[in-house]
Short mmCIF file of C-alpha atoms in Angstrom, two decimals:
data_model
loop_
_atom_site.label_atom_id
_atom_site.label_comp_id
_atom_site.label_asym_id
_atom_site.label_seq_id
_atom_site.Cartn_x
_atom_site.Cartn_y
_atom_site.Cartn_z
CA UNK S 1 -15.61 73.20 242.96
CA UNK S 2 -13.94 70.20 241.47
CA UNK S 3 -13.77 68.88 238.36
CA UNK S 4 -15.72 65.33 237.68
CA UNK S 5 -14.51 63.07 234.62
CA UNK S 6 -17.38 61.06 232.76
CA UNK S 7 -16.70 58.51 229.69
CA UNK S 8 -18.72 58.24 226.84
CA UNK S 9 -21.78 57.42 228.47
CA UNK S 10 -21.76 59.88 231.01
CA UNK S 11 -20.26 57.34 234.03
CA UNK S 12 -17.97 59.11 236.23
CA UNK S 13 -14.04 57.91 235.95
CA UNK S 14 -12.59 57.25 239.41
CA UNK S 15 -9.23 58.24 240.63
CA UNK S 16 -7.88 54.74 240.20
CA UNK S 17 -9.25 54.71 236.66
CA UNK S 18 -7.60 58.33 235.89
CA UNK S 19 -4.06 57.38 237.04
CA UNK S 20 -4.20 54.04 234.95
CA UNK S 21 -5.44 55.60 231.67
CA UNK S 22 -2.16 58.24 232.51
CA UNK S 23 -0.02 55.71 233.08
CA UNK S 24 -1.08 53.23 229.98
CA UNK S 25 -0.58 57.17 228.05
CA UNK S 26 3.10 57.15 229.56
CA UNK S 27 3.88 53.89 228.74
CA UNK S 28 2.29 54.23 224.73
CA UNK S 29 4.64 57.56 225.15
CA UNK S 30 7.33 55.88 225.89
CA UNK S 31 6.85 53.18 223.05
CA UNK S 32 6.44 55.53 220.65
CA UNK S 33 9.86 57.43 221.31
CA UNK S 34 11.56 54.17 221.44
CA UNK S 35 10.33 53.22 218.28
CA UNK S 36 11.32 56.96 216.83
CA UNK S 37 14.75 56.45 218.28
CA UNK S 38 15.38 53.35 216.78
CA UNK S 39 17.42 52.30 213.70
CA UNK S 40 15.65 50.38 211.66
CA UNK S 41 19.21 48.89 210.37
CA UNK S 42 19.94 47.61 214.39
CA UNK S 43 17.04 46.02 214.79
CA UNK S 44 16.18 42.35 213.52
CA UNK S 45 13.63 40.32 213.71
CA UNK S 46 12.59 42.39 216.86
CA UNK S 47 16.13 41.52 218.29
CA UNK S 48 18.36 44.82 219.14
CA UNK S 49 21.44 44.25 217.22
CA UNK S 50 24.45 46.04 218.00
CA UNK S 51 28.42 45.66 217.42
CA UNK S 52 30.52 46.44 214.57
CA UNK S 53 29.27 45.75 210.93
CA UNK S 54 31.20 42.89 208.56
CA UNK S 55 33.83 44.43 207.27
CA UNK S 56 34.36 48.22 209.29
CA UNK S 57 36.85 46.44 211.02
CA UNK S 58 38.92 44.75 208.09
CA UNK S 59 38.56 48.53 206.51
CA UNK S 60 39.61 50.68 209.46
CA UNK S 61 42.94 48.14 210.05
CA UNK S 62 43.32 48.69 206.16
CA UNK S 63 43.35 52.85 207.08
CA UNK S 64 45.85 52.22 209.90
CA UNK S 65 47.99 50.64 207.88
CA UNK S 66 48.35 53.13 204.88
CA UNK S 67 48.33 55.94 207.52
CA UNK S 68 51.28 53.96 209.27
CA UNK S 69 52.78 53.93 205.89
CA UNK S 70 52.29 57.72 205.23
CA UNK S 71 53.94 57.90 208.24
CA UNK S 72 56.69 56.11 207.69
CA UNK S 73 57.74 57.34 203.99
CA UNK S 74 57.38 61.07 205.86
CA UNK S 75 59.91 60.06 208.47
CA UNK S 76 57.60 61.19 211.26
CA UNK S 77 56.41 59.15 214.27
CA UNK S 78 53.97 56.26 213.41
CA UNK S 79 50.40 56.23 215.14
CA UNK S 80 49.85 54.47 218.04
CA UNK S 81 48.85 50.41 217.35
CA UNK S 82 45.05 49.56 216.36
CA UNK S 83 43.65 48.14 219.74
#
């Protein structure tokens, strides 16, 4: 005993129909995990942006510097050089 599958109007589905209806479910899957996983922020215009934003940069050089200075006025060993 085996299981048929019919659509709507009581055709039966063939194997090759079955395994591309599961695969076009996959790929929707897929899509809609993507799109759940995405930042809305990193993406623009449908383009994937990524990199640093303007300014992190200028402020994390800014932190190395005053913790350099911390360093310095404690008489300990400065940090190793922003790369």
């Amino acid at each position: 005993m085996s299981l048929t599958f019919v659509n709507h109007n009581g055709d039966p589905i063939t194997d090759s129909r079955m395994a591309a209806m599961r695969a076009q479910g996959a790929e929707l899957e897929r899509m809609r995990r993507l799109a759940a996983k995405a930042d809305p922020v990193s993406v623009h215009k449908g383009w994937r942006v990524s990199g640093i934003a303007p300014g992190l940069l200028d402020e994390a050089k800014q932190a190395h510097e005053r913790l350099c200075q911390m360093a310095q006025k404690a008489g300990g060993k400065p940090p190793e050089p922003l790369r």
